[in-house]
XYZ file of C-alpha atoms in Angstrom:
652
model
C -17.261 -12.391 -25.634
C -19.905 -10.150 -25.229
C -20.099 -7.608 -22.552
C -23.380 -5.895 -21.126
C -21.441 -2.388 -20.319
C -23.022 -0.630 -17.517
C -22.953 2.866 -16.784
C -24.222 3.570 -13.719
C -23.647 1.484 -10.356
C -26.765 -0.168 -8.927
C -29.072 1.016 -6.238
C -30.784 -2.151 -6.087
C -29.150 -5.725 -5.686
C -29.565 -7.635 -8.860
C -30.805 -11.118 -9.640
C -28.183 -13.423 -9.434
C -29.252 -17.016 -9.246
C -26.309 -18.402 -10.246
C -24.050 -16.503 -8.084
C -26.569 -17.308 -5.043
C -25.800 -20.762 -5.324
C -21.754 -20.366 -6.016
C -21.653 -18.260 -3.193
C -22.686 -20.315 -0.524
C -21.138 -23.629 -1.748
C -18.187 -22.744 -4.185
C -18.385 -26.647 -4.916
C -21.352 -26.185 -7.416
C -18.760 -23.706 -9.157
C -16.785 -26.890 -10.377
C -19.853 -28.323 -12.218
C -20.585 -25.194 -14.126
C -20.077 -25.200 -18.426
C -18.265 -22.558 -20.138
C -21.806 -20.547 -20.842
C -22.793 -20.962 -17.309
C -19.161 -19.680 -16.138
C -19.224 -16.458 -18.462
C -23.342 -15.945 -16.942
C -21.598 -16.457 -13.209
C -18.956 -13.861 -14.319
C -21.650 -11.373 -15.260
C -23.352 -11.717 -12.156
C -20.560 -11.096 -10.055
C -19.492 -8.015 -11.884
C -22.672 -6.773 -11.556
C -22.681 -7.939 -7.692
C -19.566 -6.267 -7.372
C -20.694 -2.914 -8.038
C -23.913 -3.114 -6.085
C -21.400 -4.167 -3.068
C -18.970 -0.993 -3.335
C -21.531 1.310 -4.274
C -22.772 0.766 -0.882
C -19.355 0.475 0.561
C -17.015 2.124 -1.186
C -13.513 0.785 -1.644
C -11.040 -0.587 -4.169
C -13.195 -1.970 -7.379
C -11.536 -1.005 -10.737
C -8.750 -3.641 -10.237
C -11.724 -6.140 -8.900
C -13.832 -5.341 -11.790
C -10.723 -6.419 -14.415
C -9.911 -10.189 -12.931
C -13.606 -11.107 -12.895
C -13.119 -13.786 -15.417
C -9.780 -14.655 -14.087
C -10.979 -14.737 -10.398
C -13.983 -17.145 -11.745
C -11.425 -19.475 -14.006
C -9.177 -19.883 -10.961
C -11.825 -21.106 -8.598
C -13.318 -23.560 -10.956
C -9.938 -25.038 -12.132
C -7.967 -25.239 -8.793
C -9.209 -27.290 -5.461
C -9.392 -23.766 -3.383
C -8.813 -23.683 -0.389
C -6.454 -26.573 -0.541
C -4.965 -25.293 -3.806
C -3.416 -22.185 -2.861
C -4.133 -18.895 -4.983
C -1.726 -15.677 -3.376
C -3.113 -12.606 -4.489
C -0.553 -9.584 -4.510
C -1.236 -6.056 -2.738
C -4.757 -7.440 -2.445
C -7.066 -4.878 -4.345
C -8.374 -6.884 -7.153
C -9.565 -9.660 -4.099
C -13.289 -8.119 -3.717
C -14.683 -10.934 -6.364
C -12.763 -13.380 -4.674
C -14.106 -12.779 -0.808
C -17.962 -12.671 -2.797
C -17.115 -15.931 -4.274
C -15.862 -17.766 -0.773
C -18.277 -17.245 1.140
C -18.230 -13.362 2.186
C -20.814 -12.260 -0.028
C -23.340 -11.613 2.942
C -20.148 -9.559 4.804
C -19.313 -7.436 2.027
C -21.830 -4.505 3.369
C -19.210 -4.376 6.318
C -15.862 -4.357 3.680
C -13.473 -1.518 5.461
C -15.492 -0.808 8.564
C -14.537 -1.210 12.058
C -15.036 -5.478 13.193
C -15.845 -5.977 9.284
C -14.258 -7.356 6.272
C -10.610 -5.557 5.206
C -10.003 -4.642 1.773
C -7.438 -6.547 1.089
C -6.783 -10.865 1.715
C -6.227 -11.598 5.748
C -5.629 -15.266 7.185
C -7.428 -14.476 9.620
C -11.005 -13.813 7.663
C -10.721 -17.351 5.433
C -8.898 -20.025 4.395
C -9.001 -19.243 1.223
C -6.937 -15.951 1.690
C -3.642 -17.528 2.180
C -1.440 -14.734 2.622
C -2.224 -11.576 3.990
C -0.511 -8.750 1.980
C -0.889 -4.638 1.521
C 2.231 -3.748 0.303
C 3.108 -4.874 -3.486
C 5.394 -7.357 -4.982
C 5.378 -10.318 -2.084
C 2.915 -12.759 -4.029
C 5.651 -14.381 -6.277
C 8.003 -15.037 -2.466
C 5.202 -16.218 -0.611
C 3.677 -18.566 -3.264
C 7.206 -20.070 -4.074
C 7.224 -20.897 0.226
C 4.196 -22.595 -0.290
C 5.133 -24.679 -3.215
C 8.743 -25.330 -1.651
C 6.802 -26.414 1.903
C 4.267 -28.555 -0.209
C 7.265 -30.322 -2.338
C 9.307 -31.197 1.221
C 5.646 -32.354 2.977
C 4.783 -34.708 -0.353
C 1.863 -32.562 -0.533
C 0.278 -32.858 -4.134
C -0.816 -28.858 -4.253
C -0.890 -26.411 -6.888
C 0.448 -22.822 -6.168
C -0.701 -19.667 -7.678
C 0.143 -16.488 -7.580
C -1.517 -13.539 -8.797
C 0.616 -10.079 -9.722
C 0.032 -6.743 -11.438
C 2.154 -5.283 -13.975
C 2.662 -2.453 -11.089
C 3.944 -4.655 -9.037
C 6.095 -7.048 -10.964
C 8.460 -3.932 -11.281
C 9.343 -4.354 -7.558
C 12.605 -5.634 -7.247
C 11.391 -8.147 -5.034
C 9.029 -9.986 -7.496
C 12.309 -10.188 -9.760
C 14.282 -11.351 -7.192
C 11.724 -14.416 -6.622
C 11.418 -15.057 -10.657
C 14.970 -15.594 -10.454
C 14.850 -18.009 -7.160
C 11.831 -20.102 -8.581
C 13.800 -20.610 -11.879
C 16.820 -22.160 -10.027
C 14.631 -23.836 -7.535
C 12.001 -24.780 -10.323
C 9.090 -25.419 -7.868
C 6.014 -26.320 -9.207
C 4.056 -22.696 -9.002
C 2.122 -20.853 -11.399
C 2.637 -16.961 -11.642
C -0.205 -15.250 -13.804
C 0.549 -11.787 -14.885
C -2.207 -9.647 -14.395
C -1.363 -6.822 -17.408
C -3.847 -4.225 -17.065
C -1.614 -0.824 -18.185
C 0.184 -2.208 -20.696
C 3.975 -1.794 -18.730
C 5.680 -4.985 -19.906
C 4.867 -5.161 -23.441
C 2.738 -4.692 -26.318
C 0.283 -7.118 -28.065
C 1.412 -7.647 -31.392
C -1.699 -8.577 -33.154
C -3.494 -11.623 -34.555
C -0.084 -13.486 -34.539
C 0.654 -13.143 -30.972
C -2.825 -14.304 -29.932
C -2.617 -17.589 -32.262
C 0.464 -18.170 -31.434
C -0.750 -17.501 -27.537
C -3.192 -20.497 -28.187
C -0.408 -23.023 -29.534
C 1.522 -22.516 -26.810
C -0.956 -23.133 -24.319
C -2.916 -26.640 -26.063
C -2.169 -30.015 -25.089
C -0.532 -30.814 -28.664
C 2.058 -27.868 -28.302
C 2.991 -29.105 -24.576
C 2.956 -32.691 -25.248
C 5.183 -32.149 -28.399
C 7.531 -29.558 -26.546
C 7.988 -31.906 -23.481
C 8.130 -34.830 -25.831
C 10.766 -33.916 -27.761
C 12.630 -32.266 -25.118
C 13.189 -36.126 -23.685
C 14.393 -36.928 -26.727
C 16.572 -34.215 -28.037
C 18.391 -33.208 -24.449
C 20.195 -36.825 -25.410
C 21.319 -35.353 -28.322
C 23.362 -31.771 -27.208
C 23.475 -30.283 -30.166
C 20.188 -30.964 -31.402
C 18.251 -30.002 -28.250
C 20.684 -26.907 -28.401
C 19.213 -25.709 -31.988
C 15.846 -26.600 -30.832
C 15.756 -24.859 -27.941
C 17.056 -21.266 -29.419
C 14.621 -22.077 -32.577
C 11.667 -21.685 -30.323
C 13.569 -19.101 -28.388
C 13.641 -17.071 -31.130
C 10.355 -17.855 -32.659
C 8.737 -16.655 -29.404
C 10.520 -13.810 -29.222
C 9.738 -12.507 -31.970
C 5.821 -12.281 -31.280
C 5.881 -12.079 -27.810
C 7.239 -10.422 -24.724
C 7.627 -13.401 -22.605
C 11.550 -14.355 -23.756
C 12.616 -12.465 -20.203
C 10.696 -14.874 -18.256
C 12.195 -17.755 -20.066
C 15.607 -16.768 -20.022
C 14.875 -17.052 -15.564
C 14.000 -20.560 -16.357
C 9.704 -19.826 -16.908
C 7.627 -21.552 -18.944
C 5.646 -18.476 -20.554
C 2.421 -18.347 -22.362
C 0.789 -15.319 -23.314
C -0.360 -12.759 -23.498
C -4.099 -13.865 -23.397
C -7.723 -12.085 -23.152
C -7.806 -12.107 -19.487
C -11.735 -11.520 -20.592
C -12.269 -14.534 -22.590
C -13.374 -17.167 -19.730
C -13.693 -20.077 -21.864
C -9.901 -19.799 -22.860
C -8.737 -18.918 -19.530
C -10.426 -22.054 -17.726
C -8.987 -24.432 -20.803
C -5.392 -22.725 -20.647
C -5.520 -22.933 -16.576
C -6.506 -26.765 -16.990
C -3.482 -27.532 -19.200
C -0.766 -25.648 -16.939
C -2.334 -27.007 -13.843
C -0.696 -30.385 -15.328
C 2.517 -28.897 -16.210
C 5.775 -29.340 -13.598
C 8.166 -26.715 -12.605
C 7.380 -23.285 -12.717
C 4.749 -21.589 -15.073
C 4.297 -18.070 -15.936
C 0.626 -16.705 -17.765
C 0.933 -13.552 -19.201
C -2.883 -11.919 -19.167
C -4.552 -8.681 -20.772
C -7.098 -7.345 -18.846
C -8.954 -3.759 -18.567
C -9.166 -2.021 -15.683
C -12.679 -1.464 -14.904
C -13.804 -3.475 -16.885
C -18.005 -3.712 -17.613
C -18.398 -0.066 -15.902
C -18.086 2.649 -18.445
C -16.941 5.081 -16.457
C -14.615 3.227 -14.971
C -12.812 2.331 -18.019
C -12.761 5.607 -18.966
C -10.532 7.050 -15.974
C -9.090 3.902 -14.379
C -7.016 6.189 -12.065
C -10.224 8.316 -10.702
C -12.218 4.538 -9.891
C -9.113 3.137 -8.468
C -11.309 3.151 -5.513
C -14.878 4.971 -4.582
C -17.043 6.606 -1.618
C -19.688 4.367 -1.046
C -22.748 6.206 -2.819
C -24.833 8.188 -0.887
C -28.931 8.817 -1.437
C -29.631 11.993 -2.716
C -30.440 14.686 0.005
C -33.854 16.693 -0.357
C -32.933 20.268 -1.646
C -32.385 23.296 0.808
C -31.749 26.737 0.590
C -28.494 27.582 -0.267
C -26.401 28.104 2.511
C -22.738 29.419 1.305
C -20.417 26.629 2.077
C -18.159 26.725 4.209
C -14.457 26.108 2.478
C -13.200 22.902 2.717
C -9.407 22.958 4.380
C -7.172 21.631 1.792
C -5.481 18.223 2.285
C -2.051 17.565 2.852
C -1.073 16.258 0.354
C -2.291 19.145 -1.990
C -0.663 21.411 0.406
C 2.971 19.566 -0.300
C 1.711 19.505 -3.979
C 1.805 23.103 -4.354
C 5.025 23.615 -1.841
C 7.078 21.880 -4.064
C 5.583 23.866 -7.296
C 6.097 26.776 -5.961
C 10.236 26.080 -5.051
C 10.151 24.521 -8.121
C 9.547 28.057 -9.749
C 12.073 29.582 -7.738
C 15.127 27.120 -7.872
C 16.202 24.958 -10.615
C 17.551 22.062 -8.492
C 14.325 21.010 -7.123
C 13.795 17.171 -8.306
C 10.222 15.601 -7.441
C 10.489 11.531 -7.387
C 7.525 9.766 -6.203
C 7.040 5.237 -5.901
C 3.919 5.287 -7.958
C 2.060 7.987 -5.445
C 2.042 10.470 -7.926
C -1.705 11.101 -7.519
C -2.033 10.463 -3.878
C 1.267 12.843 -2.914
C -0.393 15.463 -4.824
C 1.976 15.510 -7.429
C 0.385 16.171 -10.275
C 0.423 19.415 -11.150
C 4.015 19.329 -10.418
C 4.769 16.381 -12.934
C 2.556 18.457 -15.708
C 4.963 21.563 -14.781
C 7.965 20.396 -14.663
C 8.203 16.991 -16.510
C 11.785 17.287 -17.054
C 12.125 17.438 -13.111
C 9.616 14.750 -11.912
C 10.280 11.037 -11.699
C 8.034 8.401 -11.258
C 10.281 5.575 -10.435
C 7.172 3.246 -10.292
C 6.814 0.594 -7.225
C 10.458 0.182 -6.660
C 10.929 2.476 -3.339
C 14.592 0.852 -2.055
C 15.427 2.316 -5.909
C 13.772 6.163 -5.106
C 15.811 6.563 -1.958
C 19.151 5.896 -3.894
C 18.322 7.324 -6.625
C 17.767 10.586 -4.356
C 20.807 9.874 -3.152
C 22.965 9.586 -6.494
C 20.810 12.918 -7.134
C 22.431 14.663 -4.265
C 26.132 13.472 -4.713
C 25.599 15.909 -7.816
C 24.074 19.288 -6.828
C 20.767 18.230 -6.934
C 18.316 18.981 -4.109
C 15.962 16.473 -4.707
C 12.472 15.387 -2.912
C 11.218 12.322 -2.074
C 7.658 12.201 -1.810
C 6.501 8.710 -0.178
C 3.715 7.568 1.943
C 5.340 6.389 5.261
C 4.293 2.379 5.187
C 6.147 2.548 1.654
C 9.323 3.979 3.242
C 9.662 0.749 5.532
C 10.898 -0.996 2.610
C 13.228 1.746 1.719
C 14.960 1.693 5.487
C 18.508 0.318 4.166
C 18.777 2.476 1.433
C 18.215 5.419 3.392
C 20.486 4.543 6.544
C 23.360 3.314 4.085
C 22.976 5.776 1.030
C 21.458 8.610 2.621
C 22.278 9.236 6.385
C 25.491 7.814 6.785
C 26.769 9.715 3.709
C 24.752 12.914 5.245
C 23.479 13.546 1.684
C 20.769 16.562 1.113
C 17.552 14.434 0.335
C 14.804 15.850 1.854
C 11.483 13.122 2.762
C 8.294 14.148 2.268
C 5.939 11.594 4.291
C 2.483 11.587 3.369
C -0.431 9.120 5.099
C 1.862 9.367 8.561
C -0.213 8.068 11.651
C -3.485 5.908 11.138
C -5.179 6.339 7.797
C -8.447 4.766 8.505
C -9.889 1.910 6.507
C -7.095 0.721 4.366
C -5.940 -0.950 8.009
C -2.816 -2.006 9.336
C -0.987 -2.683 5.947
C -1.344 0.836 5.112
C -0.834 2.439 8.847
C 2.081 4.759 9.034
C 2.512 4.419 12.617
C 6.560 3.487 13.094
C 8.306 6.566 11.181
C 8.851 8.150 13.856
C 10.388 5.111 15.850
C 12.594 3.984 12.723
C 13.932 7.426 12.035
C 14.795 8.447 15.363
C 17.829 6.063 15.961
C 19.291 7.501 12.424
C 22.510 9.866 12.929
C 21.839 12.872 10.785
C 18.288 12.434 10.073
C 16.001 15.918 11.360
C 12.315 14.787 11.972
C 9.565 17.300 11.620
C 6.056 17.031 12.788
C 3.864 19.947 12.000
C 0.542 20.342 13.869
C -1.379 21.892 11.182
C -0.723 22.447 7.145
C 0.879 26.124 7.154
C 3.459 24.464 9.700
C 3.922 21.746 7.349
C 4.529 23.972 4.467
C 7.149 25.458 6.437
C 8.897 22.570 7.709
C 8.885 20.937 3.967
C 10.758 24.851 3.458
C 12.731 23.976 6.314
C 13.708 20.636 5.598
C 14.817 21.567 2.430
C 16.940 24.248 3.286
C 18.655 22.091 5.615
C 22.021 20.886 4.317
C 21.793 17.238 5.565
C 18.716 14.474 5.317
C 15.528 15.537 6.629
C 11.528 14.172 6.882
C 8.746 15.960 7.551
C 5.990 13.859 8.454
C 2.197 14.756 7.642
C -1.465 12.685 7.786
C -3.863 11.365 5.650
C -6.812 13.715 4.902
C -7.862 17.678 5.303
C -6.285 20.311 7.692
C -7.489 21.826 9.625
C -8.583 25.229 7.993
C -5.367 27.469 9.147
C -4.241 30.076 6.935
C -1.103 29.368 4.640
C 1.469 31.700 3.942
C 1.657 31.861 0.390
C 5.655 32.786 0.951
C 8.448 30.537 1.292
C 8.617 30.781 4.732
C 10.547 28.630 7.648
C 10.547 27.657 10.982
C 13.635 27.262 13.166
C 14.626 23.737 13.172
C 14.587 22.847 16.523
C 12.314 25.219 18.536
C 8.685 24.555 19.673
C 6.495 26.930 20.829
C 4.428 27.125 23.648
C 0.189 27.340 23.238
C -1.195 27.231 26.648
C 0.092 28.065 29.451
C -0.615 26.006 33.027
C 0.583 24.544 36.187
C 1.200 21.012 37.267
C 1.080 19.047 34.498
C 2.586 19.667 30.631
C 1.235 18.266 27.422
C 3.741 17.566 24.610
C 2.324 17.339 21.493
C 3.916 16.060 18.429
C 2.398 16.315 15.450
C -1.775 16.882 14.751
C -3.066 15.803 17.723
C -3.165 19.444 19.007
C -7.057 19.813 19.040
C -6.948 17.073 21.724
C -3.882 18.310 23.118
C -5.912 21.088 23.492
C -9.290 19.740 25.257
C -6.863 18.122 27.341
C -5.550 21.302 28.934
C -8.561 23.144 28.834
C -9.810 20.514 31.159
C -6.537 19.709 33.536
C -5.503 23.589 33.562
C -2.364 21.692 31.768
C -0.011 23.703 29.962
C 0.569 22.770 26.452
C 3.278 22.209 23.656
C 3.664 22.296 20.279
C 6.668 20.720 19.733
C 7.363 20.471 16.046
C 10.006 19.229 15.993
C 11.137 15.217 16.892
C 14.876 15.569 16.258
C 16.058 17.957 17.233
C 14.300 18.204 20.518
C 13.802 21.487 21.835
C 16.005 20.852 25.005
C 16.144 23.878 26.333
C 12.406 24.507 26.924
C 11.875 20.466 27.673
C 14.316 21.436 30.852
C 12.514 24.317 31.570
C 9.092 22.413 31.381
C 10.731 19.837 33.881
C 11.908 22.352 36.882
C 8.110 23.764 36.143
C 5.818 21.054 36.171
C 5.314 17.336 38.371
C 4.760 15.233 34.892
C 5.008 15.104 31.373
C 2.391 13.890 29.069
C 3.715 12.808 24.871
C 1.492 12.598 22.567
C 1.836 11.401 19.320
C 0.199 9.457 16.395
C 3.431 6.527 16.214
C 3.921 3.785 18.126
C 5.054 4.511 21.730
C 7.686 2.372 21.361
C 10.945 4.194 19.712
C 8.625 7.383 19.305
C 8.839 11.088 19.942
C 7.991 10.539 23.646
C 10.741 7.955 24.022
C 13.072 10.065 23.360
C 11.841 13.162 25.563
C 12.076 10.224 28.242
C 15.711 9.288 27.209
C 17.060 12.735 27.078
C 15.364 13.578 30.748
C 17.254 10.174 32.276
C 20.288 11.197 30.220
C 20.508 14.682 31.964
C 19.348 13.439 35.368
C 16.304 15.101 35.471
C 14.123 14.210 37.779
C 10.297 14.778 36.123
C 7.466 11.977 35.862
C 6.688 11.164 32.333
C 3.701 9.636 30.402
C 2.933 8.626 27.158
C -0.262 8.646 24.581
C 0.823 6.874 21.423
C 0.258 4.026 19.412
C 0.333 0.996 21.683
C 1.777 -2.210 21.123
C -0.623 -3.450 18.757
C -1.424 -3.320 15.149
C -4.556 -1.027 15.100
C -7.928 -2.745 13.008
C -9.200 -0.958 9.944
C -11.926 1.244 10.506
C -12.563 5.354 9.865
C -9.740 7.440 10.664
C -11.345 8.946 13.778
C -12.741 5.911 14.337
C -8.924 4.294 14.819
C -7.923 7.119 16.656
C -10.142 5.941 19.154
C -9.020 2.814 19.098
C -5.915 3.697 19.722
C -6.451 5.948 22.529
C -5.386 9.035 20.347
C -7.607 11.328 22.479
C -7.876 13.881 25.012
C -10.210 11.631 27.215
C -6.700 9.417 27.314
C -4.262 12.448 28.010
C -6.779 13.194 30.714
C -6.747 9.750 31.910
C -2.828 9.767 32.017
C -2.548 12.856 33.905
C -5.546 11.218 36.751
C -3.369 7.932 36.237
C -0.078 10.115 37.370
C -1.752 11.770 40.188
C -3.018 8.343 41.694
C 0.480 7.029 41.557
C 1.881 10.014 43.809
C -1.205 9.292 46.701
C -0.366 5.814 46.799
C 3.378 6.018 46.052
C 4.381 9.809 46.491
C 8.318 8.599 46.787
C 8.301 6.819 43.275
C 8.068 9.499 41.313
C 10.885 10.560 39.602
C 12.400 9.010 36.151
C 11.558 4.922 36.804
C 7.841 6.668 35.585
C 9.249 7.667 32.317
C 6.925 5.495 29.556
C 5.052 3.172 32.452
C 1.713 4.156 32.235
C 1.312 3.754 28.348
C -2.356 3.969 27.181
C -3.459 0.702 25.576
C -6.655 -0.394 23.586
């Protein structure tokens, strides 16, 4: 196939007249010929790019399943045919293809489309997902629930070589080759992780494997040779072996699979005939695809990591005198990046293991220092908790830098490996609180909740990025398991002590002093913390730390003030505030408290200030709280007391 390679992305939407009319009536995509499919495939690659350049967003993985996205559509009956596409990047050609295209100018912004598939937005996004490694589970449901309904469906799912390394994607190959549902995985091999191509003779043999003649004749003779044991026997391991020697698909075979591959994931006319022969086949089915990442954009196939995902692009501003800019505050992540660089230099047991965030944690200058130090365990984060852990049975003080919706999945490991043992592993959570347009997949708003209950476990949350370079010091010092939590995004322009510095676990520190009421703030929310007090003549707290609590100066704040206020960017629920409220009822202290959090709801995707406001993260909400508290003494004056503790929880 011939690709027009572009190298620029488009200012201007281009034709598209086949596209128009797929678009709004994905029927006419059945009646399409090959040369009018691989036409409909350039037009939405090139529609693709228009979209995100005014957007921004995910696009390099969209841009490599084009072809595959356009194959799947014209083969299966979507919606009623169900296609399960895992973490959800790659799912911007689907949404233009069923019937989003004139939504896509909304994709990530507050009330618009998410960035990845939602049940919610169409029926022809039939699992919502965020996290890796669930498609292969969730498709194998469907095709179990459609088997014990008598429903004649075909199930696909749709999974990245990333994300086939999860342990839960192997855990459902296994399943689905005991069950033997009838389900179709396709592999979606765009780094080249599970194996090599081996040439001409893997593709031709590719092509047997996946014609009519070869699956007639295998099925064929397979009723007529399983009557015979010893014949099917030496059948069986000829082909075995035959495959295995030009292909990398005798894994998925041995866990029952019928494998074909790997293919051009780029050559349309191939994928729509091999789709149409394995949409006839029974039992479960496994296509192993090449693709590029990128693919059509030049630049993006030249740094697949760097167009992972884009700014939408901006018009060019008119020129104006040149004003020295003001430096940017560096972001948190870069700020852990160079912590850990730094210790590195200075102690030898310093390990740096990462889930596939090596980028995004800032990591790698670290990994290009100290290779012999740095593991990328891939996405497998149950495995980077223990593996910290096996680290730290041995003298190793290692650090595990994960971004805190990735560490849900890593909550056994690091109760039953980590804390009860008490091991040294020190957490370094990065995208803590509400990241912005990514949504409620990607939220890290429960760390603080699903810590908190841990024995052993010391819980930092710095208020600015020379504090969090300290706690990370701290935390590491620390002889025990420890986290130090940190956002998304910039500081906010502190200087950093270059040093090695600590803070004492434990101890916060008072900013403002007031009367009447005190703010507790955990965490970055000190601007508004701030405004807050400025405005109620409130004093306020950096806290710092969320376990330990700083008890002594939380029972001083009680004898010295009427109320209380948290605030924190984690659910209410379980959080920081929850347990300033538990340890005031515990010691029978007798001080109103309130609480600005998370509430009890997932919070939409939209900018990160934008969710903040969503969520009630602001000082117009502390204010409200503190009004809220001083209405409930008028009308109730005798009710004060601990029954206040978390009842007046700000809500959307």
């Amino acid at each position: 196939m011939i690709f027009c390679m572009i190298e620029e992305l488009p200012t201007t939407r281009p034709e598209t007249p086949l596209l128009d009319t797929v678009s709004s009536d994905l029927g006419a995509l059945n009646g399409l010929d090959t040369q009018d499919l691989v036409r409909l495939a350039e037009e939405l690659r090139h529609d693709l790019l228009y979209s995100v350049a005014g957007t921004g967003g995910h696009f390099g993985a969209g841009l490599g399943v084009v072809e595959l996205t356009v194959a799947l559509h014209h083969v299966f009956n979507t919606p009623h045919d169900r296609i399960v596409w895992d973490v959800g990047h790659q799912t911007y050609p689907h949404k233009i293809l069923t019937g989003r295209r004139d939504r896509m100018n909304s994709m990530r912004q507050l009330e618009g489309l998410s960035g990845f598939p939602k049940r919610s937005e169409s029926p022809y996004d039939t699992f919502g997902v965020g996290h890796s490694s669930t498609s292969i589970s969730a498709a194998m449901g469907m095709a179990l629930a459609a088997q014990s309904q008598g429903i004649d469906r075909k199930v696909i799912a749709v999974i990245g070589d990333g994300a086939i390394t999860g342990g839960m994607a192997f855990e459902a190959l296994a399943h689905a080759g005991h069950e033997r549902p009838n389900m179709l995985v396709i592999l979606n091999d765009n780094q080249m992780s599970i194996g090599h191509n081996t040439g001409g003779l893997a593709t031709y043999f590719a092509k047997i494997w996946a014609s009519k003649t070869y699956t007639a004749l295998r099925e064929g003779s397979k009723k007529i040779l399983e009557h015979v044991r010893g014949a099917w026997d030496l059948a069986k391991k000829t082909e075995e072996h035959m495959k295995g020697m030009v292909a990398p698909g005798t894994m998925f075979e041995e866990l029952g699979w019928h494998y074909i591959g790997p293919l051009d994931g780029h050559d349309l006319p191939q994928l729509v005939n091999t789709l149409k022969v394995m949409a006839e086949l029974k039992g479960p089915q496994f296509l192993h695809i090449r693709t590029v990442k990128g693919k059509g954009f030049a630049p993006a196939e030249r740094d697949p990591i760097g167009y992972h995902a884009i700014n939408k692009l901006e018009p060019a501003k008119p020129a104006k005198a040149a004003v020295p800019a003001k430096p940017k505050a560096p972001k948190y992540q870069d700020v852990f990046g160079q912590w850990i660089c730094d210790l590195a230099a200075q102690d030898s047991r310093v390990v740096g293991i990462t889930p596939a965030m090596c980028e995004g944690s800032g990591m790698v200058a670290y990994a290009q220092q100290y290779p012999d130090r740095f593991y990328d365990v891939a996405i497998a984060e149950q495995h980077s908790v223990t593996l910290a852990a096996g680290m730290a049975c041995d003298g190793l003080k290692p650090v595990l830098a994960i971004y805190s919706t990735f560490l849900q999945r890593g909550y056994d490991q690091l109760i039953h490996d980590v804390a009860l043992q008490g091991l040294d592993v020190t957490l370094a959570i990065d995208r803590a609180g509400l990241v912005g347009q990514d949504g409620p997949t990607h939220h890290g708003t429960f760390d603080l909740s699903y810590l908190r209950c841990i024995p052993n476990m010391v819980i930092a949350a710095p208020s600015d990025e020379n504090q969090c370079r300290q706690m990370l010091q701290s935390a590491w010092l620390h002889d025990g398991p420890a986290a130090v939590r940190y956002p998304r995004g910039e500081g906010c322009g502190v200087a950093i002590d270059p040093t090695l510095s600590t803070l004492e676990i434990g101890k916060a520190q008072v900013i403002r002093e007031g009367s009447g009421i005190a703010i507790l703030n955990f965490g970055v929310l000190l601007d508004q913390a701030m405004l807050a007090g400025e405005a109620l003549g409130a004093t306020v707290v950096d806290m710092r730390w969320v376990k330990p609590l700083d008890v002594d100066l939380l029972r001083a704040l009680a004898s010295q003030h009427e109320c209380l206020i948290t605030l924190e960017e984690n659910a209410i629920a379980g959080g920081a505030g929850s347990g300033v409220a538990e340890w005031l009822a515990e010691s029978k202290i007798d001080c109103a408290v309130r609480h600005v959090g998370i509430p009890d709801a997932f919070i939409a995707h939209a900018g990160q200030g934008e969710c903040r406001q969503l969520a009630g993260l602001t000082s117009d909400s502390i204010i409200a709280a503190a009004e809220g508290f001083a209405m409930d003494q008028i009308s109730a004056p005798l009710s004060a007391g601990p029954v206040a503790a978390g009842q007046n929880q700000q809500a959307l």
